[in-house]
């Protein structure tokens, strides 16, 4: 059977042809609505719960009692504001440091050959094969014995290590996609290797760096496992502080939802304004 006959067979027996005229468009519309509701449904329920009084959260689907008091109560909690500041500082510092390392690391892996790049690539590969959750207990012991548990250094270093292992690999792929001929021309004109990297390769990789920076910040902002094990009262992050609304008397779903909505705010703003940079960077 020729390729032409195979395509003709597939076209002839598509299951959507069994639908009535206009049925295919209606089916696609319903499928699209179902997928949108699947993703937006939990967010809508979360937002509505954050606006309901405490006694009405279990009747979120009916009633018209809404209030902003939940947000006022959350903002009045000192631990919550402290957690927001900690999360912002940790996410920002981890992004800046990890991007600085991963850019040079990715460039080295892409442009150089020898035992050092191979050893570095092998190290990254080995760390990537280790399950993420298995790092937590050793990191807790290391932080405890180094005296950096519940400090910014204790939570920053694991995040930076994870970012370097993952993003160096991605950054290598970005530099592999950039033609090195301009760098060679700069070297012939007397530029040093470091100068060719800063003046030629780095500007070409700005979209990729922006994309990785955004992904890195969002990852750290939303991370929970390291925040749960490696932080305490001094450096509590928002993903862990939400648990304070679970008490012996029950769970304050309205307050927890209000804090969750507030925590989504920076991530949504960054995603909306930076999505074009992410798309452009990931296309390189």
PDB file of C-alpha atoms in Angstrom:
ATOM      1  CA  UNK A   1       0.000   0.000   0.000  1.00  0.00           C
ATOM      2  CA  UNK A   2       1.477   3.344  -1.004  1.00  0.00           C
ATOM      3  CA  UNK A   3       1.760   6.354   1.278  1.00  0.00           C
ATOM      4  CA  UNK A   4      -0.887   8.114  -0.755  1.00  0.00           C
ATOM      5  CA  UNK A   5      -3.306   5.218  -0.238  1.00  0.00           C
ATOM      6  CA  UNK A   6      -2.537   5.153   3.525  1.00  0.00           C
ATOM      7  CA  UNK A   7      -3.304   8.853   3.904  1.00  0.00           C
ATOM      8  CA  UNK A   8      -6.456   8.397   1.889  1.00  0.00           C
ATOM      9  CA  UNK A   9      -7.492   5.510   4.196  1.00  0.00           C
ATOM     10  CA  UNK A  10      -6.901   7.584   7.356  1.00  0.00           C
ATOM     11  CA  UNK A  11      -8.799  10.529   5.964  1.00  0.00           C
ATOM     12  CA  UNK A  12     -11.695   8.330   4.894  1.00  0.00           C
ATOM     13  CA  UNK A  13     -12.173   6.631   8.284  1.00  0.00           C
ATOM     14  CA  UNK A  14     -11.662   9.488  10.784  1.00  0.00           C
ATOM     15  CA  UNK A  15     -14.046   8.958  13.693  1.00  0.00           C
ATOM     16  CA  UNK A  16     -15.083  12.617  13.700  1.00  0.00           C
ATOM     17  CA  UNK A  17     -16.676  12.070  10.310  1.00  0.00           C
ATOM     18  CA  UNK A  18     -19.404  10.117  12.124  1.00  0.00           C
ATOM     19  CA  UNK A  19     -20.567  13.330  13.801  1.00  0.00           C
ATOM     20  CA  UNK A  20     -23.451  15.332  12.408  1.00  0.00           C
ATOM     21  CA  UNK A  21     -22.701  18.478  10.366  1.00  0.00           C
ATOM     22  CA  UNK A  22     -21.274  21.022  12.772  1.00  0.00           C
ATOM     23  CA  UNK A  23     -20.811  18.307  15.376  1.00  0.00           C
ATOM     24  CA  UNK A  24     -17.038  18.320  15.062  1.00  0.00           C
ATOM     25  CA  UNK A  25     -16.852  22.034  15.831  1.00  0.00           C
ATOM     26  CA  UNK A  26     -19.248  21.606  18.767  1.00  0.00           C
ATOM     27  CA  UNK A  27     -17.195  18.688  20.086  1.00  0.00           C
ATOM     28  CA  UNK A  28     -13.953  20.676  19.895  1.00  0.00           C
ATOM     29  CA  UNK A  29     -15.618  23.640  21.608  1.00  0.00           C
ATOM     30  CA  UNK A  30     -16.896  21.451  24.446  1.00  0.00           C
ATOM     31  CA  UNK A  31     -13.500  19.769  24.814  1.00  0.00           C
ATOM     32  CA  UNK A  32     -11.799  23.184  24.984  1.00  0.00           C
ATOM     33  CA  UNK A  33     -14.277  24.419  27.615  1.00  0.00           C
ATOM     34  CA  UNK A  34     -13.769  21.217  29.650  1.00  0.00           C
ATOM     35  CA  UNK A  35      -9.979  21.635  29.608  1.00  0.00           C
ATOM     36  CA  UNK A  36     -10.234  25.322  30.585  1.00  0.00           C
ATOM     37  CA  UNK A  37     -12.595  24.467  33.449  1.00  0.00           C
ATOM     38  CA  UNK A  38     -10.279  21.665  34.548  1.00  0.00           C
ATOM     39  CA  UNK A  39      -7.428  24.144  35.018  1.00  0.00           C
ATOM     40  CA  UNK A  40      -9.373  27.214  36.116  1.00  0.00           C
ATOM     41  CA  UNK A  41     -11.909  25.425  38.327  1.00  0.00           C
ATOM     42  CA  UNK A  42      -9.610  24.955  41.343  1.00  0.00           C
ATOM     43  CA  UNK A  43      -8.372  28.543  41.060  1.00  0.00           C
ATOM     44  CA  UNK A  44     -11.924  29.911  40.944  1.00  0.00           C
ATOM     45  CA  UNK A  45     -12.887  27.834  43.988  1.00  0.00           C
ATOM     46  CA  UNK A  46      -9.781  29.097  45.799  1.00  0.00           C
ATOM     47  CA  UNK A  47     -10.579  32.736  45.056  1.00  0.00           C
ATOM     48  CA  UNK A  48     -14.243  32.345  46.060  1.00  0.00           C
ATOM     49  CA  UNK A  49     -13.235  30.588  49.295  1.00  0.00           C
ATOM     50  CA  UNK A  50     -10.858  33.435  50.111  1.00  0.00           C
ATOM     51  CA  UNK A  51     -13.788  35.845  49.889  1.00  0.00           C
ATOM     52  CA  UNK A  52     -16.201  33.816  52.026  1.00  0.00           C
ATOM     53  CA  UNK A  53     -16.682  34.174  55.789  1.00  0.00           C
ATOM     54  CA  UNK A  54     -15.337  31.357  57.897  1.00  0.00           C
ATOM     55  CA  UNK A  55     -18.757  29.825  58.510  1.00  0.00           C
ATOM     56  CA  UNK A  56     -19.588  29.775  54.774  1.00  0.00           C
ATOM     57  CA  UNK A  57     -16.523  28.095  53.267  1.00  0.00           C
ATOM     58  CA  UNK A  58     -18.237  24.707  53.249  1.00  0.00           C
ATOM     59  CA  UNK A  59     -21.124  26.180  51.252  1.00  0.00           C
ATOM     60  CA  UNK A  60     -18.928  27.873  48.667  1.00  0.00           C
ATOM     61  CA  UNK A  61     -21.304  26.992  45.833  1.00  0.00           C
ATOM     62  CA  UNK A  62     -24.240  28.914  47.253  1.00  0.00           C
ATOM     63  CA  UNK A  63     -24.881  32.059  49.167  1.00  0.00           C
ATOM     64  CA  UNK A  64     -23.883  35.662  48.534  1.00  0.00           C
ATOM     65  CA  UNK A  65     -21.922  36.387  51.701  1.00  0.00           C
ATOM     66  CA  UNK A  66     -18.537  37.759  50.686  1.00  0.00           C
ATOM     67  CA  UNK A  67     -15.964  39.702  52.664  1.00  0.00           C
ATOM     68  CA  UNK A  68     -12.445  41.092  52.415  1.00  0.00           C
ATOM     69  CA  UNK A  69     -11.874  40.557  56.138  1.00  0.00           C
ATOM     70  CA  UNK A  70      -9.907  37.369  55.373  1.00  0.00           C
ATOM     71  CA  UNK A  71      -7.271  39.388  53.527  1.00  0.00           C
ATOM     72  CA  UNK A  72      -7.167  41.979  56.335  1.00  0.00           C
ATOM     73  CA  UNK A  73      -6.628  39.240  58.913  1.00  0.00           C
ATOM     74  CA  UNK A  74      -3.866  37.647  56.854  1.00  0.00           C
ATOM     75  CA  UNK A  75      -2.107  40.960  56.253  1.00  0.00           C
ATOM     76  CA  UNK A  76      -2.318  41.721  59.970  1.00  0.00           C
ATOM     77  CA  UNK A  77      -0.405  38.533  60.791  1.00  0.00           C
ATOM     78  CA  UNK A  78       3.259  39.361  61.333  1.00  0.00           C
ATOM     79  CA  UNK A  79       4.453  35.848  60.400  1.00  0.00           C
ATOM     80  CA  UNK A  80       2.773  36.087  56.996  1.00  0.00           C
ATOM     81  CA  UNK A  81       4.449  39.355  56.063  1.00  0.00           C
ATOM     82  CA  UNK A  82       7.758  37.979  57.324  1.00  0.00           C
ATOM     83  CA  UNK A  83       7.274  34.908  55.116  1.00  0.00           C
ATOM     84  CA  UNK A  84       6.545  37.042  52.039  1.00  0.00           C
ATOM     85  CA  UNK A  85       9.726  39.043  52.584  1.00  0.00           C
ATOM     86  CA  UNK A  86      11.750  35.854  53.081  1.00  0.00           C
ATOM     87  CA  UNK A  87      10.323  34.206  49.968  1.00  0.00           C
ATOM     88  CA  UNK A  88      10.998  37.289  47.852  1.00  0.00           C
ATOM     89  CA  UNK A  89      14.586  37.590  49.074  1.00  0.00           C
ATOM     90  CA  UNK A  90      15.335  33.879  48.690  1.00  0.00           C
ATOM     91  CA  UNK A  91      13.758  33.655  45.211  1.00  0.00           C
ATOM     92  CA  UNK A  92      15.546  36.783  43.976  1.00  0.00           C
ATOM     93  CA  UNK A  93      18.976  35.961  45.412  1.00  0.00           C
ATOM     94  CA  UNK A  94      18.806  32.314  44.280  1.00  0.00           C
ATOM     95  CA  UNK A  95      17.898  33.456  40.765  1.00  0.00           C
ATOM     96  CA  UNK A  96      20.689  36.028  40.510  1.00  0.00           C
ATOM     97  CA  UNK A  97      23.424  33.719  41.807  1.00  0.00           C
ATOM     98  CA  UNK A  98      22.305  30.604  39.941  1.00  0.00           C
ATOM     99  CA  UNK A  99      21.922  32.451  36.621  1.00  0.00           C
ATOM    100  CA  UNK A 100      25.395  33.933  37.017  1.00  0.00           C
ATOM    101  CA  UNK A 101      26.862  30.466  37.454  1.00  0.00           C
ATOM    102  CA  UNK A 102      24.737  28.594  34.928  1.00  0.00           C
ATOM    103  CA  UNK A 103      25.419  31.036  32.084  1.00  0.00           C
ATOM    104  CA  UNK A 104      29.200  30.586  32.346  1.00  0.00           C
ATOM    105  CA  UNK A 105      28.743  26.875  33.047  1.00  0.00           C
ATOM    106  CA  UNK A 106      26.563  26.367  29.964  1.00  0.00           C
ATOM    107  CA  UNK A 107      29.007  28.315  27.809  1.00  0.00           C
ATOM    108  CA  UNK A 108      31.917  26.179  29.002  1.00  0.00           C
ATOM    109  CA  UNK A 109      30.028  22.951  28.316  1.00  0.00           C
ATOM    110  CA  UNK A 110      29.070  24.174  24.838  1.00  0.00           C
ATOM    111  CA  UNK A 111      32.353  25.645  23.618  1.00  0.00           C
ATOM    112  CA  UNK A 112      35.143  23.745  25.374  1.00  0.00           C
ATOM    113  CA  UNK A 113      36.314  20.158  25.202  1.00  0.00           C
ATOM    114  CA  UNK A 114      38.561  18.389  27.684  1.00  0.00           C
ATOM    115  CA  UNK A 115      38.562  16.623  31.037  1.00  0.00           C
ATOM    116  CA  UNK A 116      37.168  19.545  33.051  1.00  0.00           C
ATOM    117  CA  UNK A 117      34.005  20.097  30.944  1.00  0.00           C
ATOM    118  CA  UNK A 118      33.464  16.331  30.744  1.00  0.00           C
ATOM    119  CA  UNK A 119      33.866  15.945  34.517  1.00  0.00           C
ATOM    120  CA  UNK A 120      31.529  18.883  35.144  1.00  0.00           C
ATOM    121  CA  UNK A 121      28.953  17.513  32.716  1.00  0.00           C
ATOM    122  CA  UNK A 122      29.187  14.080  34.355  1.00  0.00           C
ATOM    123  CA  UNK A 123      28.737  15.616  37.800  1.00  0.00           C
ATOM    124  CA  UNK A 124      25.625  17.463  36.682  1.00  0.00           C
ATOM    125  CA  UNK A 125      24.293  14.307  35.037  1.00  0.00           C
ATOM    126  CA  UNK A 126      24.830  12.228  38.199  1.00  0.00           C
ATOM    127  CA  UNK A 127      23.109  14.820  40.387  1.00  0.00           C
ATOM    128  CA  UNK A 128      20.185  14.960  37.990  1.00  0.00           C
ATOM    129  CA  UNK A 129      19.707  11.195  38.217  1.00  0.00           C
ATOM    130  CA  UNK A 130      19.399  11.354  42.036  1.00  0.00           C
ATOM    131  CA  UNK A 131      15.732  11.619  43.092  1.00  0.00           C
ATOM    132  CA  UNK A 132      14.952  15.099  44.306  1.00  0.00           C
ATOM    133  CA  UNK A 133      13.461  13.994  47.617  1.00  0.00           C
ATOM    134  CA  UNK A 134      16.552  11.968  48.547  1.00  0.00           C
ATOM    135  CA  UNK A 135      18.580  15.200  48.839  1.00  0.00           C
ATOM    136  CA  UNK A 136      16.518  16.551  51.703  1.00  0.00           C
ATOM    137  CA  UNK A 137      17.813  14.506  54.652  1.00  0.00           C
ATOM    138  CA  UNK A 138      21.543  14.860  53.736  1.00  0.00           C
ATOM    139  CA  UNK A 139      21.040  18.581  53.172  1.00  0.00           C
ATOM    140  CA  UNK A 140      19.348  18.892  56.558  1.00  0.00           C
ATOM    141  CA  UNK A 141      22.282  17.148  58.267  1.00  0.00           C
ATOM    142  CA  UNK A 142      24.841  19.271  56.383  1.00  0.00           C
ATOM    143  CA  UNK A 143      23.035  22.494  57.251  1.00  0.00           C
ATOM    144  CA  UNK A 144      22.675  21.435  60.885  1.00  0.00           C
ATOM    145  CA  UNK A 145      26.356  20.559  61.373  1.00  0.00           C
ATOM    146  CA  UNK A 146      27.534  23.653  59.483  1.00  0.00           C
ATOM    147  CA  UNK A 147      25.349  25.807  61.695  1.00  0.00           C
ATOM    148  CA  UNK A 148      23.387  27.301  58.816  1.00  0.00           C
ATOM    149  CA  UNK A 149      20.035  25.623  59.487  1.00  0.00           C
ATOM    150  CA  UNK A 150      17.187  28.128  59.441  1.00  0.00           C
ATOM    151  CA  UNK A 151      19.372  30.800  57.851  1.00  0.00           C
ATOM    152  CA  UNK A 152      19.310  32.383  54.408  1.00  0.00           C
ATOM    153  CA  UNK A 153      22.478  30.499  53.469  1.00  0.00           C
ATOM    154  CA  UNK A 154      20.902  27.201  54.502  1.00  0.00           C
ATOM    155  CA  UNK A 155      17.945  27.611  52.149  1.00  0.00           C
ATOM    156  CA  UNK A 156      19.763  29.496  49.374  1.00  0.00           C
ATOM    157  CA  UNK A 157      22.577  27.001  48.762  1.00  0.00           C
ATOM    158  CA  UNK A 158      20.315  23.979  48.034  1.00  0.00           C
ATOM    159  CA  UNK A 159      18.205  26.058  45.653  1.00  0.00           C
ATOM    160  CA  UNK A 160      21.292  27.352  43.855  1.00  0.00           C
ATOM    161  CA  UNK A 161      22.687  23.820  43.573  1.00  0.00           C
ATOM    162  CA  UNK A 162      19.460  22.518  42.046  1.00  0.00           C
ATOM    163  CA  UNK A 163      19.279  25.417  39.602  1.00  0.00           C
ATOM    164  CA  UNK A 164      22.883  24.953  38.519  1.00  0.00           C
ATOM    165  CA  UNK A 165      22.419  21.229  37.883  1.00  0.00           C
ATOM    166  CA  UNK A 166      19.272  21.722  35.846  1.00  0.00           C
ATOM    167  CA  UNK A 167      19.810  25.047  34.086  1.00  0.00           C
ATOM    168  CA  UNK A 168      23.444  24.427  33.086  1.00  0.00           C
ATOM    169  CA  UNK A 169      22.199  21.610  30.934  1.00  0.00           C
ATOM    170  CA  UNK A 170      19.555  23.827  29.350  1.00  0.00           C
ATOM    171  CA  UNK A 171      21.983  26.730  28.921  1.00  0.00           C
ATOM    172  CA  UNK A 172      24.388  24.435  27.071  1.00  0.00           C
ATOM    173  CA  UNK A 173      21.611  23.705  24.585  1.00  0.00           C
ATOM    174  CA  UNK A 174      21.017  27.437  24.109  1.00  0.00           C
ATOM    175  CA  UNK A 175      24.683  28.134  23.349  1.00  0.00           C
ATOM    176  CA  UNK A 176      24.822  25.088  21.063  1.00  0.00           C
ATOM    177  CA  UNK A 177      22.132  26.779  18.969  1.00  0.00           C
ATOM    178  CA  UNK A 178      24.139  30.018  18.607  1.00  0.00           C
ATOM    179  CA  UNK A 179      26.554  30.159  15.684  1.00  0.00           C
ATOM    180  CA  UNK A 180      30.102  30.557  17.132  1.00  0.00           C
ATOM    181  CA  UNK A 181      31.504  32.163  13.943  1.00  0.00           C
ATOM    182  CA  UNK A 182      31.127  35.693  15.381  1.00  0.00           C
ATOM    183  CA  UNK A 183      33.090  34.637  18.455  1.00  0.00           C
ATOM    184  CA  UNK A 184      35.855  33.245  16.223  1.00  0.00           C
ATOM    185  CA  UNK A 185      35.920  36.555  14.324  1.00  0.00           C
ATOM    186  CA  UNK A 186      36.240  38.442  17.619  1.00  0.00           C
ATOM    187  CA  UNK A 187      39.137  36.176  18.653  1.00  0.00           C
ATOM    188  CA  UNK A 188      40.911  36.828  15.337  1.00  0.00           C
ATOM    189  CA  UNK A 189      40.512  40.582  15.903  1.00  0.00           C
ATOM    190  CA  UNK A 190      42.408  40.241  19.179  1.00  0.00           C
ATOM    191  CA  UNK A 191      39.569  39.741  21.638  1.00  0.00           C
ATOM    192  CA  UNK A 192      40.199  37.354  24.523  1.00  0.00           C
ATOM    193  CA  UNK A 193      38.009  34.318  25.098  1.00  0.00           C
ATOM    194  CA  UNK A 194      36.415  36.013  28.087  1.00  0.00           C
ATOM    195  CA  UNK A 195      35.852  39.147  26.006  1.00  0.00           C
ATOM    196  CA  UNK A 196      34.239  37.126  23.189  1.00  0.00           C
ATOM    197  CA  UNK A 197      31.932  35.569  25.752  1.00  0.00           C
ATOM    198  CA  UNK A 198      30.910  38.909  27.273  1.00  0.00           C
ATOM    199  CA  UNK A 199      30.705  40.955  24.046  1.00  0.00           C
ATOM    200  CA  UNK A 200      29.362  38.399  21.532  1.00  0.00           C
ATOM    201  CA  UNK A 201      27.915  35.229  23.073  1.00  0.00           C
ATOM    202  CA  UNK A 202      26.246  36.770  26.123  1.00  0.00           C
ATOM    203  CA  UNK A 203      24.149  39.390  24.240  1.00  0.00           C
ATOM    204  CA  UNK A 204      22.945  36.661  21.868  1.00  0.00           C
ATOM    205  CA  UNK A 205      21.745  34.579  24.814  1.00  0.00           C
ATOM    206  CA  UNK A 206      19.779  37.354  26.576  1.00  0.00           C
ATOM    207  CA  UNK A 207      16.325  35.857  25.707  1.00  0.00           C
ATOM    208  CA  UNK A 208      17.408  32.465  27.023  1.00  0.00           C
ATOM    209  CA  UNK A 209      18.867  34.012  30.179  1.00  0.00           C
ATOM    210  CA  UNK A 210      15.645  35.956  30.759  1.00  0.00           C
ATOM    211  CA  UNK A 211      13.590  32.773  30.325  1.00  0.00           C
ATOM    212  CA  UNK A 212      15.740  30.813  32.758  1.00  0.00           C
ATOM    213  CA  UNK A 213      15.702  33.685  35.245  1.00  0.00           C
ATOM    214  CA  UNK A 214      11.911  33.752  35.246  1.00  0.00           C
ATOM    215  CA  UNK A 215      11.623  29.972  35.560  1.00  0.00           C
ATOM    216  CA  UNK A 216      14.204  29.966  38.345  1.00  0.00           C
ATOM    217  CA  UNK A 217      12.372  32.676  40.316  1.00  0.00           C
ATOM    218  CA  UNK A 218       9.010  30.935  39.938  1.00  0.00           C
ATOM    219  CA  UNK A 219      10.480  27.583  40.957  1.00  0.00           C
ATOM    220  CA  UNK A 220      12.003  28.999  44.146  1.00  0.00           C
ATOM    221  CA  UNK A 221       8.896  31.022  44.964  1.00  0.00           C
ATOM    222  CA  UNK A 222       6.654  27.938  44.749  1.00  0.00           C
ATOM    223  CA  UNK A 223       9.060  25.358  46.211  1.00  0.00           C
ATOM    224  CA  UNK A 224       7.810  23.525  49.299  1.00  0.00           C
ATOM    225  CA  UNK A 225      10.020  20.553  50.267  1.00  0.00           C
ATOM    226  CA  UNK A 226      13.257  22.456  50.994  1.00  0.00           C
ATOM    227  CA  UNK A 227      11.238  25.181  52.706  1.00  0.00           C
ATOM    228  CA  UNK A 228       9.594  22.588  54.955  1.00  0.00           C
ATOM    229  CA  UNK A 229      12.784  20.785  56.021  1.00  0.00           C
ATOM    230  CA  UNK A 230      15.486  23.472  55.910  1.00  0.00           C
ATOM    231  CA  UNK A 231      13.722  26.473  57.409  1.00  0.00           C
ATOM    232  CA  UNK A 232      12.333  27.298  60.834  1.00  0.00           C
ATOM    233  CA  UNK A 233      10.948  30.386  62.501  1.00  0.00           C
ATOM    234  CA  UNK A 234      13.636  32.790  61.245  1.00  0.00           C
ATOM    235  CA  UNK A 235      13.444  32.034  57.496  1.00  0.00           C
ATOM    236  CA  UNK A 236       9.942  30.605  57.106  1.00  0.00           C
ATOM    237  CA  UNK A 237       8.662  30.846  53.527  1.00  0.00           C
ATOM    238  CA  UNK A 238       5.113  31.357  52.292  1.00  0.00           C
ATOM    239  CA  UNK A 239       4.594  27.770  51.148  1.00  0.00           C
ATOM    240  CA  UNK A 240       5.190  26.583  54.709  1.00  0.00           C
ATOM    241  CA  UNK A 241       3.606  29.484  56.575  1.00  0.00           C
ATOM    242  CA  UNK A 242       0.224  28.620  55.078  1.00  0.00           C
ATOM    243  CA  UNK A 243       0.251  25.564  57.331  1.00  0.00           C
ATOM    244  CA  UNK A 244      -0.102  27.791  60.406  1.00  0.00           C
ATOM    245  CA  UNK A 245      -3.803  28.050  59.626  1.00  0.00           C
ATOM    246  CA  UNK A 246      -4.141  24.352  60.418  1.00  0.00           C
ATOM    247  CA  UNK A 247      -4.680  24.264  64.188  1.00  0.00           C
ATOM    248  CA  UNK A 248      -6.007  21.848  66.784  1.00  0.00           C
ATOM    249  CA  UNK A 249      -9.398  23.485  66.407  1.00  0.00           C
ATOM    250  CA  UNK A 250      -9.510  22.873  62.646  1.00  0.00           C
ATOM    251  CA  UNK A 251      -8.385  24.433  59.390  1.00  0.00           C
ATOM    252  CA  UNK A 252      -9.102  28.079  58.628  1.00  0.00           C
ATOM    253  CA  UNK A 253      -9.776  27.489  54.944  1.00  0.00           C
ATOM    254  CA  UNK A 254     -10.830  31.081  54.328  1.00  0.00           C
ATOM    255  CA  UNK A 255      -7.548  32.499  55.700  1.00  0.00           C
ATOM    256  CA  UNK A 256      -5.448  29.834  54.016  1.00  0.00           C
ATOM    257  CA  UNK A 257      -7.165  30.545  50.696  1.00  0.00           C
ATOM    258  CA  UNK A 258      -6.624  34.283  51.102  1.00  0.00           C
ATOM    259  CA  UNK A 259      -2.911  33.742  51.670  1.00  0.00           C
ATOM    260  CA  UNK A 260      -2.728  31.334  48.716  1.00  0.00           C
ATOM    261  CA  UNK A 261      -4.322  33.946  46.445  1.00  0.00           C
ATOM    262  CA  UNK A 262      -1.860  36.559  47.683  1.00  0.00           C
ATOM    263  CA  UNK A 263       1.001  34.135  47.046  1.00  0.00           C
ATOM    264  CA  UNK A 264      -0.202  33.589  43.492  1.00  0.00           C
ATOM    265  CA  UNK A 265      -0.155  37.307  42.773  1.00  0.00           C
ATOM    266  CA  UNK A 266       3.590  37.831  42.109  1.00  0.00           C
ATOM    267  CA  UNK A 267       3.814  34.582  40.133  1.00  0.00           C
ATOM    268  CA  UNK A 268       0.850  35.538  37.927  1.00  0.00           C
ATOM    269  CA  UNK A 269       2.179  39.054  37.341  1.00  0.00           C
ATOM    270  CA  UNK A 270       5.610  37.765  36.353  1.00  0.00           C
ATOM    271  CA  UNK A 271       4.094  35.094  34.119  1.00  0.00           C
ATOM    272  CA  UNK A 272       1.821  37.592  32.336  1.00  0.00           C
ATOM    273  CA  UNK A 273       4.511  40.195  31.687  1.00  0.00           C
ATOM    274  CA  UNK A 274       7.363  37.787  30.992  1.00  0.00           C
ATOM    275  CA  UNK A 275       5.702  35.021  28.996  1.00  0.00           C
ATOM    276  CA  UNK A 276       6.960  36.470  25.693  1.00  0.00           C
ATOM    277  CA  UNK A 277      10.537  36.319  26.975  1.00  0.00           C
ATOM    278  CA  UNK A 278      10.035  32.715  28.105  1.00  0.00           C
ATOM    279  CA  UNK A 279       8.605  31.701  24.733  1.00  0.00           C
ATOM    280  CA  UNK A 280      11.334  33.557  22.836  1.00  0.00           C
ATOM    281  CA  UNK A 281      14.060  32.095  25.040  1.00  0.00           C
ATOM    282  CA  UNK A 282      12.844  28.522  24.801  1.00  0.00           C
ATOM    283  CA  UNK A 283      12.698  28.778  20.999  1.00  0.00           C
ATOM    284  CA  UNK A 284      16.451  29.382  20.746  1.00  0.00           C
TER     285      UNK A 284
END
